[in-house]
Amino acid sequence: MGIIKTEDLTFEYIRRDEEGNVEGITTAVDAVSLDIKQGQFIAILGHNGSGKSTLAKHMNAILYPTEGTIWVDGMDTTEEKSLWDIRQTAGMVFQNPDNQIIGQVVEEDVGFGPENMGVPTKEIWERVEESLRAVGMYEFRKYSPNKLSGGQKQRVSIAGVLAMHPKCIVLDEPTAMLDPNGRKEVIRAIRGLNQVEGVTVILITHYMEEIIHADKVFVMDNGKIAMEGTPREIFSQVERLKELRLDVPQVTLLAHELKKRGVRLPNGILTTEELVAALGL
Ligand code: ADP
Ligand code: MG
């Protein structure tokens, strides 16, 4: 069993009126089965409302399945005694860094998690330092978070999760509120965590270009896994991606159009460099 495994995971939001009668049911996650191995970089794509956040919240025991099961490092999330271990194993990073940073000083903020876990003071400082270094924010350790850019704040949030030594980090659209530079910084930091620190990464995004380096991609639609494969396998299916209302990168679209017009190119071109090379220029 991998670090995150689900079997027929289903979640329903139930709307009730004032008297408590059921007004409507939304099946936000619909019989999802997946198995994510320790150390993998996983991307989850999907248009708004496809069920990504609902799925993510199960990985941290914020939500519990209506039907089916999810195991985090082998622990069934519905077992109350495992809650603390589950939250420590799978850390979460959300969209808005302003809601996640509570400290007045960067290093203090990053230390909150391990402090709450009862980590000894000396080790807290070691963890704060290594976490801030891992996301390239060590030189800002004495700053007030207010003074930082969005991308920098988001990297501090990631360091805060990292300081709890999770095996897995789930990031729910961590770049959605950032400018292009901030997005690049955050993606670079996330790749580093995965490649250098060996942390399992589950990145939810709707920016296709952020998934190029993933080991595996899941595309969600209407609560289900609509596609799964390597980035190249996913990007090869341009028509299907358009059906799923995803924005295909310009360079992939261009290569797809050129191919349709008879230019000989491999499937699933992901970057400008690849296209230039494939065209023999
Ligand atoms: P995504 O993260 O892909 O945008 P969500 O998991 O947020 O998707 O939402 C999946 C579905 O569940 C959508 O139809 C959404 O409207 C519904 N939903 C999400 N949160 C709630 C909630 N708190 N109450 C009721 N319905 C919700
Ligand atoms: Mg969401």
mmCIF file of C-alpha atoms and ligand atoms in Angstrom:
data_model
loop_
_atom_site.group_PDB
_atom_site.id
_atom_site.type_symbol
_atom_site.label_atom_id
_atom_site.label_comp_id
_atom_site.label_asym_id
_atom_site.label_seq_id
_atom_site.Cartn_x
_atom_site.Cartn_y
_atom_site.Cartn_z
ATOM 1 C CA MET A 1 0.000 0.000 0.000
ATOM 2 C CA GLY A 2 1.275 3.478 -0.895
ATOM 3 C CA ILE A 3 1.448 6.560 1.311
ATOM 4 C CA ILE A 4 -2.075 7.596 0.218
ATOM 5 C CA LYS A 5 -4.507 4.985 -0.957
ATOM 6 C CA THR A 6 -8.216 5.321 -1.603
ATOM 7 C CA GLU A 7 -10.732 2.680 -2.466
ATOM 8 C CA ASP A 8 -14.063 3.764 -3.961
ATOM 9 C CA LEU A 9 -13.809 7.000 -2.001
ATOM 10 C CA THR A 10 -17.090 8.885 -2.207
ATOM 11 C CA PHE A 11 -18.082 12.119 -0.506
ATOM 12 C CA GLU A 12 -21.485 13.792 -0.550
ATOM 13 C CA TYR A 13 -22.253 17.320 0.609
ATOM 14 C CA ILE A 14 -25.778 17.314 1.942
ATOM 15 C CA ARG A 15 -27.757 20.569 1.930
ATOM 16 C CA ARG A 16 -30.599 20.861 4.423
ATOM 17 C CA ASP A 17 -33.313 23.472 4.891
ATOM 18 C CA GLU A 18 -34.068 25.141 8.249
ATOM 19 C CA GLU A 19 -36.135 22.177 9.417
ATOM 20 C CA GLY A 20 -33.310 19.812 8.635
ATOM 21 C CA ASN A 21 -34.913 18.233 5.577
ATOM 22 C CA VAL A 22 -32.506 17.233 2.834
ATOM 23 C CA GLU A 23 -32.726 19.780 0.016
ATOM 24 C CA GLY A 24 -30.029 18.420 -2.201
ATOM 25 C CA ILE A 25 -26.986 16.207 -2.400
ATOM 26 C CA THR A 26 -23.757 16.953 -4.295
ATOM 27 C CA THR A 27 -21.523 13.971 -4.900
ATOM 28 C CA ALA A 28 -18.230 15.882 -4.867
ATOM 29 C CA VAL A 29 -15.982 12.798 -4.978
ATOM 30 C CA ASP A 30 -17.389 9.780 -6.738
ATOM 31 C CA ALA A 31 -15.874 6.315 -6.224
ATOM 32 C CA VAL A 32 -12.237 7.388 -6.564
ATOM 33 C CA SER A 33 -9.589 4.674 -6.237
ATOM 34 C CA LEU A 34 -5.949 5.662 -6.334
ATOM 35 C CA ASP A 35 -2.642 4.615 -4.845
ATOM 36 C CA ILE A 36 0.179 7.141 -4.391
ATOM 37 C CA LYS A 37 3.648 5.798 -3.613
ATOM 38 C CA GLN A 38 6.040 7.343 -1.124
ATOM 39 C CA GLY A 39 8.340 9.845 -2.847
ATOM 40 C CA GLN A 40 6.146 10.457 -5.883
ATOM 41 C CA PHE A 41 5.294 13.880 -7.267
ATOM 42 C CA ILE A 42 1.604 13.724 -8.096
ATOM 43 C CA ALA A 43 -0.416 16.440 -9.795
ATOM 44 C CA ILE A 44 -4.183 16.663 -9.649
ATOM 45 C CA LEU A 45 -5.849 18.762 -12.328
ATOM 46 C CA GLY A 46 -9.450 19.610 -12.990
ATOM 47 C CA HIS A 47 -11.737 22.565 -13.657
ATOM 48 C CA ASN A 48 -13.521 24.374 -10.823
ATOM 49 C CA GLY A 49 -15.930 22.177 -8.914
ATOM 50 C CA SER A 50 -14.468 18.897 -10.172
ATOM 51 C CA GLY A 51 -13.813 17.694 -6.611
ATOM 52 C CA LYS A 52 -10.087 18.349 -6.118
ATOM 53 C CA SER A 53 -10.339 20.176 -2.785
ATOM 54 C CA THR A 54 -12.833 17.707 -1.390
ATOM 55 C CA LEU A 55 -10.488 14.847 -2.257
ATOM 56 C CA ALA A 56 -7.515 16.720 -0.750
ATOM 57 C CA LYS A 57 -9.345 17.339 2.523
ATOM 58 C CA HIS A 58 -9.681 13.568 2.971
ATOM 59 C CA MET A 59 -5.898 13.194 2.863
ATOM 60 C CA ASN A 60 -5.581 15.246 6.038
ATOM 61 C CA ALA A 61 -8.696 13.897 7.795
ATOM 62 C CA ILE A 62 -10.502 17.237 7.499
ATOM 63 C CA LEU A 63 -13.331 15.360 5.758
ATOM 64 C CA TYR A 64 -14.283 11.689 6.109
ATOM 65 C CA PRO A 65 -15.668 9.465 3.354
ATOM 66 C CA THR A 66 -19.406 9.065 2.943
ATOM 67 C CA GLU A 67 -18.531 5.723 1.391
ATOM 68 C CA GLY A 68 -15.288 3.911 0.668
ATOM 69 C CA THR A 69 -11.975 4.239 2.490
ATOM 70 C CA ILE A 70 -8.823 6.346 2.519
ATOM 71 C CA TRP A 71 -5.583 5.236 4.163
ATOM 72 C CA VAL A 72 -2.762 7.654 4.949
ATOM 73 C CA ASP A 73 0.470 5.723 5.460
ATOM 74 C CA GLY A 74 -1.671 2.675 6.144
ATOM 75 C CA MET A 75 -3.932 4.446 8.675
ATOM 76 C CA ASP A 76 -7.664 4.488 7.995
ATOM 77 C CA THR A 77 -8.605 8.157 8.533
ATOM 78 C CA THR A 78 -11.848 7.267 10.290
ATOM 79 C CA GLU A 79 -9.899 5.766 13.201
ATOM 80 C CA GLU A 80 -9.860 8.539 15.750
ATOM 81 C CA LYS A 81 -6.744 7.330 17.536
ATOM 82 C CA SER A 82 -4.705 7.933 14.351
ATOM 83 C CA LEU A 83 -5.840 11.529 13.777
ATOM 84 C CA TRP A 84 -2.698 13.135 15.195
ATOM 85 C CA ASP A 85 -0.397 10.788 13.247
ATOM 86 C CA ILE A 86 -2.362 11.353 10.043
ATOM 87 C CA ARG A 87 -2.163 15.144 10.350
ATOM 88 C CA GLN A 88 1.567 14.863 10.977
ATOM 89 C CA THR A 89 2.128 12.467 8.080
ATOM 90 C CA ALA A 90 0.232 14.504 5.496
ATOM 91 C CA GLY A 91 0.612 18.280 5.830
ATOM 92 C CA MET A 92 -1.684 20.647 3.934
ATOM 93 C CA VAL A 93 -0.946 23.954 2.228
ATOM 94 C CA PHE A 94 -3.870 26.059 1.018
ATOM 95 C CA GLN A 95 -4.426 28.785 -1.561
ATOM 96 C CA ASN A 96 -4.201 31.881 0.570
ATOM 97 C CA PRO A 97 -0.917 32.291 2.483
ATOM 98 C CA ASP A 98 -2.414 35.129 4.551
ATOM 99 C CA ASN A 99 -4.741 32.656 6.265
ATOM 100 C CA GLN A 100 -1.894 30.289 7.117
ATOM 101 C CA ILE A 101 0.737 32.576 8.584
ATOM 102 C CA ILE A 102 0.106 33.523 12.191
ATOM 103 C CA GLY A 103 3.548 34.461 13.528
ATOM 104 C CA GLN A 104 4.836 38.044 13.762
ATOM 105 C CA VAL A 105 8.256 36.921 12.581
ATOM 106 C CA VAL A 106 8.982 34.344 9.885
ATOM 107 C CA GLU A 107 11.080 31.972 12.019
ATOM 108 C CA GLU A 108 8.558 32.057 14.836
ATOM 109 C CA ASP A 109 5.750 31.176 12.432
ATOM 110 C CA VAL A 110 7.652 28.180 11.061
ATOM 111 C CA GLY A 111 8.343 27.007 14.624
ATOM 112 C CA PHE A 112 4.672 26.866 15.684
ATOM 113 C CA GLY A 113 3.963 23.435 14.224
ATOM 114 C CA PRO A 114 6.849 21.563 15.871
ATOM 115 C CA GLU A 115 6.268 23.513 19.094
ATOM 116 C CA ASN A 116 2.663 22.307 19.217
ATOM 117 C CA MET A 117 3.919 18.790 18.606
ATOM 118 C CA GLY A 118 6.082 19.057 21.715
ATOM 119 C CA VAL A 119 9.394 18.979 19.883
ATOM 120 C CA PRO A 120 12.279 20.046 22.221
ATOM 121 C CA THR A 121 13.346 23.700 21.787
ATOM 122 C CA LYS A 122 16.801 22.987 20.383
ATOM 123 C CA GLU A 123 15.338 20.703 17.743
ATOM 124 C CA ILE A 124 12.632 23.257 16.881
ATOM 125 C CA TRP A 125 15.331 25.743 15.883
ATOM 126 C CA GLU A 126 17.126 23.109 13.804
ATOM 127 C CA ARG A 127 13.899 22.270 12.029
ATOM 128 C CA VAL A 128 13.062 25.945 11.438
ATOM 129 C CA GLU A 129 16.455 26.522 9.881
ATOM 130 C CA GLU A 130 16.420 23.440 7.649
ATOM 131 C CA SER A 131 12.829 24.113 6.529
ATOM 132 C CA LEU A 132 13.480 27.755 5.684
ATOM 133 C CA ARG A 133 16.625 26.752 3.786
ATOM 134 C CA ALA A 134 14.695 24.091 1.862
ATOM 135 C CA VAL A 135 12.313 26.712 0.460
ATOM 136 C CA GLY A 136 14.991 29.386 -0.008
ATOM 137 C CA MET A 137 13.641 31.692 2.712
ATOM 138 C CA TYR A 138 16.361 31.432 5.362
ATOM 139 C CA GLU A 139 17.661 34.956 4.815
ATOM 140 C CA PHE A 140 14.161 36.276 5.565
ATOM 141 C CA ARG A 141 13.910 34.488 8.927
ATOM 142 C CA LYS A 142 13.840 37.730 10.954
ATOM 143 C CA TYR A 143 11.313 39.462 8.686
ATOM 144 C CA SER A 144 7.720 40.258 9.482
ATOM 145 C CA PRO A 145 5.544 38.167 7.125
ATOM 146 C CA ASN A 146 3.707 41.404 6.172
ATOM 147 C CA LYS A 147 6.843 42.561 4.410
ATOM 148 C CA LEU A 148 6.965 39.536 2.092
ATOM 149 C CA SER A 149 5.560 39.017 -1.409
ATOM 150 C CA GLY A 150 2.825 36.440 -2.010
ATOM 151 C CA GLY A 151 5.300 33.859 -3.304
ATOM 152 C CA GLN A 152 7.572 34.387 -0.311
ATOM 153 C CA LYS A 153 4.666 34.067 2.128
ATOM 154 C CA GLN A 154 3.549 30.875 0.457
ATOM 155 C CA ARG A 155 7.086 29.470 0.781
ATOM 156 C CA VAL A 156 7.003 30.324 4.493
ATOM 157 C CA SER A 157 3.693 28.420 4.781
ATOM 158 C CA ILE A 158 5.341 25.446 3.093
ATOM 159 C CA ALA A 159 8.308 25.680 5.474
ATOM 160 C CA GLY A 160 5.843 25.651 8.389
ATOM 161 C CA VAL A 161 4.430 22.342 7.178
ATOM 162 C CA LEU A 162 7.881 20.964 6.391
ATOM 163 C CA ALA A 163 9.046 21.701 9.953
ATOM 164 C CA MET A 164 6.610 19.038 11.153
ATOM 165 C CA HIS A 165 8.578 16.467 9.109
ATOM 166 C CA PRO A 166 5.639 15.162 7.108
ATOM 167 C CA LYS A 167 6.112 12.249 4.704
ATOM 168 C CA CYS A 168 3.666 13.869 2.348
ATOM 169 C CA ILE A 169 2.577 17.428 1.534
ATOM 170 C CA VAL A 170 -0.761 18.147 -0.085
ATOM 171 C CA LEU A 171 -0.893 21.578 -1.735
ATOM 172 C CA ASP A 172 -4.315 22.816 -2.813
ATOM 173 C CA GLU A 173 -3.779 25.416 -5.551
ATOM 174 C CA PRO A 174 -0.842 27.016 -3.708
ATOM 175 C CA THR A 175 -0.073 29.326 -6.629
ATOM 176 C CA ALA A 176 -3.615 30.449 -7.478
ATOM 177 C CA MET A 177 -3.226 33.857 -5.819
ATOM 178 C CA LEU A 178 0.354 34.518 -6.935
ATOM 179 C CA ASP A 179 1.879 36.479 -9.806
ATOM 180 C CA PRO A 180 3.936 34.552 -12.402
ATOM 181 C CA ASN A 181 7.204 35.088 -10.489
ATOM 182 C CA GLY A 182 5.681 33.979 -7.205
ATOM 183 C CA ARG A 183 4.276 30.908 -8.939
ATOM 184 C CA LYS A 184 7.697 29.979 -10.300
ATOM 185 C CA GLU A 185 9.356 30.392 -6.882
ATOM 186 C CA VAL A 186 6.771 28.215 -5.201
ATOM 187 C CA ILE A 187 6.888 25.492 -7.856
ATOM 188 C CA ARG A 188 10.693 25.459 -7.660
ATOM 189 C CA ALA A 189 10.502 25.077 -3.867
ATOM 190 C CA ILE A 190 7.968 22.247 -4.184
ATOM 191 C CA ARG A 191 10.152 20.399 -6.680
ATOM 192 C CA GLY A 192 13.083 20.755 -4.289
ATOM 193 C CA LEU A 193 11.119 19.214 -1.430
ATOM 194 C CA ASN A 194 10.314 16.262 -3.596
ATOM 195 C CA GLN A 195 13.714 15.742 -5.218
ATOM 196 C CA VAL A 196 16.069 16.766 -2.418
ATOM 197 C CA GLU A 197 14.057 15.968 0.709
ATOM 198 C CA GLY A 198 12.170 12.994 -0.752
ATOM 199 C CA VAL A 199 8.793 14.303 0.456
ATOM 200 C CA THR A 200 5.775 12.921 -1.393
ATOM 201 C CA VAL A 201 4.065 15.851 -3.114
ATOM 202 C CA ILE A 202 0.438 16.070 -4.133
ATOM 203 C CA LEU A 203 -0.026 19.286 -6.059
ATOM 204 C CA ILE A 204 -3.496 20.447 -6.985
ATOM 205 C CA THR A 205 -3.505 23.082 -9.660
ATOM 206 C CA HIS A 206 -5.275 24.259 -12.752
ATOM 207 C CA TYR A 207 -2.092 25.572 -14.317
ATOM 208 C CA MET A 208 -1.053 22.902 -16.776
ATOM 209 C CA GLU A 209 2.527 24.121 -17.013
ATOM 210 C CA GLU A 210 3.025 23.381 -13.302
ATOM 211 C CA ILE A 211 2.580 19.652 -13.818
ATOM 212 C CA ILE A 212 5.370 19.089 -16.347
ATOM 213 C CA HIS A 213 7.678 17.564 -13.735
ATOM 214 C CA ALA A 214 5.107 15.343 -12.048
ATOM 215 C CA ASP A 215 5.610 11.565 -12.020
ATOM 216 C CA LYS A 216 1.922 11.091 -12.492
ATOM 217 C CA VAL A 217 -1.124 13.239 -13.198
ATOM 218 C CA PHE A 218 -4.750 12.659 -12.303
ATOM 219 C CA VAL A 219 -7.398 14.738 -14.048
ATOM 220 C CA MET A 220 -10.688 15.053 -12.181
ATOM 221 C CA ASP A 221 -14.084 15.723 -13.679
ATOM 222 C CA ASN A 222 -17.392 15.607 -11.865
ATOM 223 C CA GLY A 223 -15.881 13.900 -8.812
ATOM 224 C CA LYS A 224 -14.246 11.124 -10.831
ATOM 225 C CA ILE A 225 -10.751 10.441 -12.121
ATOM 226 C CA ALA A 226 -11.243 11.190 -15.818
ATOM 227 C CA MET A 227 -7.642 10.698 -16.950
ATOM 228 C CA GLU A 228 -4.436 9.424 -15.393
ATOM 229 C CA GLY A 229 -0.920 9.105 -16.755
ATOM 230 C CA THR A 230 2.435 10.783 -17.108
ATOM 231 C CA PRO A 231 2.406 14.474 -18.081
ATOM 232 C CA ARG A 232 3.333 13.496 -21.630
ATOM 233 C CA GLU A 233 0.521 10.964 -21.867
ATOM 234 C CA ILE A 234 -1.914 13.562 -20.555
ATOM 235 C CA PHE A 235 -0.674 16.367 -22.816
ATOM 236 C CA SER A 236 -0.917 14.065 -25.846
ATOM 237 C CA GLN A 237 -4.701 14.104 -25.557
ATOM 238 C CA VAL A 238 -5.418 17.707 -26.416
ATOM 239 C CA GLU A 239 -9.006 17.186 -27.569
ATOM 240 C CA ARG A 240 -9.876 15.287 -24.383
ATOM 241 C CA LEU A 241 -8.327 18.018 -22.221
ATOM 242 C CA LYS A 242 -10.399 20.639 -23.993
ATOM 243 C CA GLU A 243 -13.529 18.546 -23.347
ATOM 244 C CA LEU A 244 -12.567 18.544 -19.671
ATOM 245 C CA ARG A 245 -12.353 22.366 -19.835
ATOM 246 C CA LEU A 246 -8.648 22.579 -19.096
ATOM 247 C CA ASP A 247 -6.327 25.212 -20.507
ATOM 248 C CA VAL A 248 -3.738 23.428 -22.566
ATOM 249 C CA PRO A 249 -0.348 25.255 -22.700
ATOM 250 C CA GLN A 250 0.151 27.365 -25.820
ATOM 251 C CA VAL A 251 3.166 25.368 -26.968
ATOM 252 C CA THR A 252 1.294 22.062 -26.657
ATOM 253 C CA LEU A 253 -1.639 23.508 -28.627
ATOM 254 C CA LEU A 254 0.675 24.859 -31.298
ATOM 255 C CA ALA A 255 2.418 21.479 -31.672
ATOM 256 C CA HIS A 256 -0.974 19.766 -31.834
ATOM 257 C CA GLU A 257 -2.158 22.140 -34.610
ATOM 258 C CA LEU A 258 1.087 21.715 -36.556
ATOM 259 C CA LYS A 259 0.724 17.917 -36.309
ATOM 260 C CA LYS A 260 -2.836 18.098 -37.584
ATOM 261 C CA ARG A 261 -1.504 20.003 -40.582
ATOM 262 C CA GLY A 262 1.004 17.301 -41.360
ATOM 263 C CA VAL A 263 4.131 18.460 -39.544
ATOM 264 C CA ARG A 264 5.874 15.378 -38.124
ATOM 265 C CA LEU A 265 6.158 15.863 -34.371
ATOM 266 C CA PRO A 266 6.082 13.543 -31.367
ATOM 267 C CA ASN A 267 2.961 13.535 -29.175
ATOM 268 C CA GLY A 268 2.615 15.622 -26.049
ATOM 269 C CA ILE A 269 5.140 18.416 -26.585
ATOM 270 C CA LEU A 270 5.477 20.127 -23.201
ATOM 271 C CA THR A 271 7.982 22.952 -23.614
ATOM 272 C CA THR A 272 9.190 25.471 -26.185
ATOM 273 C CA GLU A 273 12.629 23.809 -26.130
ATOM 274 C CA GLU A 274 11.094 20.448 -27.040
ATOM 275 C CA LEU A 275 9.160 21.947 -29.927
ATOM 276 C CA VAL A 276 12.201 23.763 -31.270
ATOM 277 C CA ALA A 277 14.259 20.554 -31.032
ATOM 278 C CA ALA A 278 11.514 18.433 -32.623
ATOM 279 C CA LEU A 279 11.306 20.881 -35.537
ATOM 280 C CA GLY A 280 15.046 20.448 -36.011
ATOM 281 C CA LEU A 281 15.688 24.189 -35.655
HETATM 282 P P1 ADP B 1 -12.608 21.900 -6.772
HETATM 283 O O1 ADP B 1 -11.644 22.003 -5.649
HETATM 284 O O2 ADP B 1 -12.146 20.980 -7.868
HETATM 285 O O3 ADP B 1 -13.000 23.240 -7.316
HETATM 286 P P2 ADP B 1 -14.552 21.146 -4.747
HETATM 287 O O4 ADP B 1 -14.073 19.905 -4.092
HETATM 288 O O5 ADP B 1 -14.357 22.421 -4.034
HETATM 289 O O6 ADP B 1 -13.953 21.211 -6.225
HETATM 290 O O7 ADP B 1 -16.110 20.999 -5.048
HETATM 291 C C1 ADP B 1 -16.691 19.839 -5.614
HETATM 292 C C2 ADP B 1 -18.201 19.994 -5.622
HETATM 293 O O8 ADP B 1 -18.669 20.066 -4.293
HETATM 294 C C3 ADP B 1 -18.698 21.251 -6.315
HETATM 295 O O9 ADP B 1 -19.905 20.953 -6.949
HETATM 296 C C4 ADP B 1 -18.943 22.212 -5.165
HETATM 297 O O10 ADP B 1 -19.946 23.127 -5.487
HETATM 298 C C5 ADP B 1 -19.381 21.273 -4.053
HETATM 299 N N1 ADP B 1 -18.983 21.790 -2.729
HETATM 300 C C6 ADP B 1 -17.730 22.115 -2.316
HETATM 301 N N2 ADP B 1 -17.726 22.520 -1.035
HETATM 302 C C7 ADP B 1 -19.002 22.450 -0.612
HETATM 303 C C8 ADP B 1 -19.664 22.735 0.635
HETATM 304 N N3 ADP B 1 -18.969 23.163 1.709
HETATM 305 N N4 ADP B 1 -20.995 22.544 0.691
HETATM 306 C C9 ADP B 1 -21.692 22.109 -0.380
HETATM 307 N N5 ADP B 1 -21.151 21.811 -1.570
HETATM 308 C C10 ADP B 1 -19.821 21.981 -1.700
HETATM 309 MG MG MG B 2 -10.606 23.658 -4.908
#
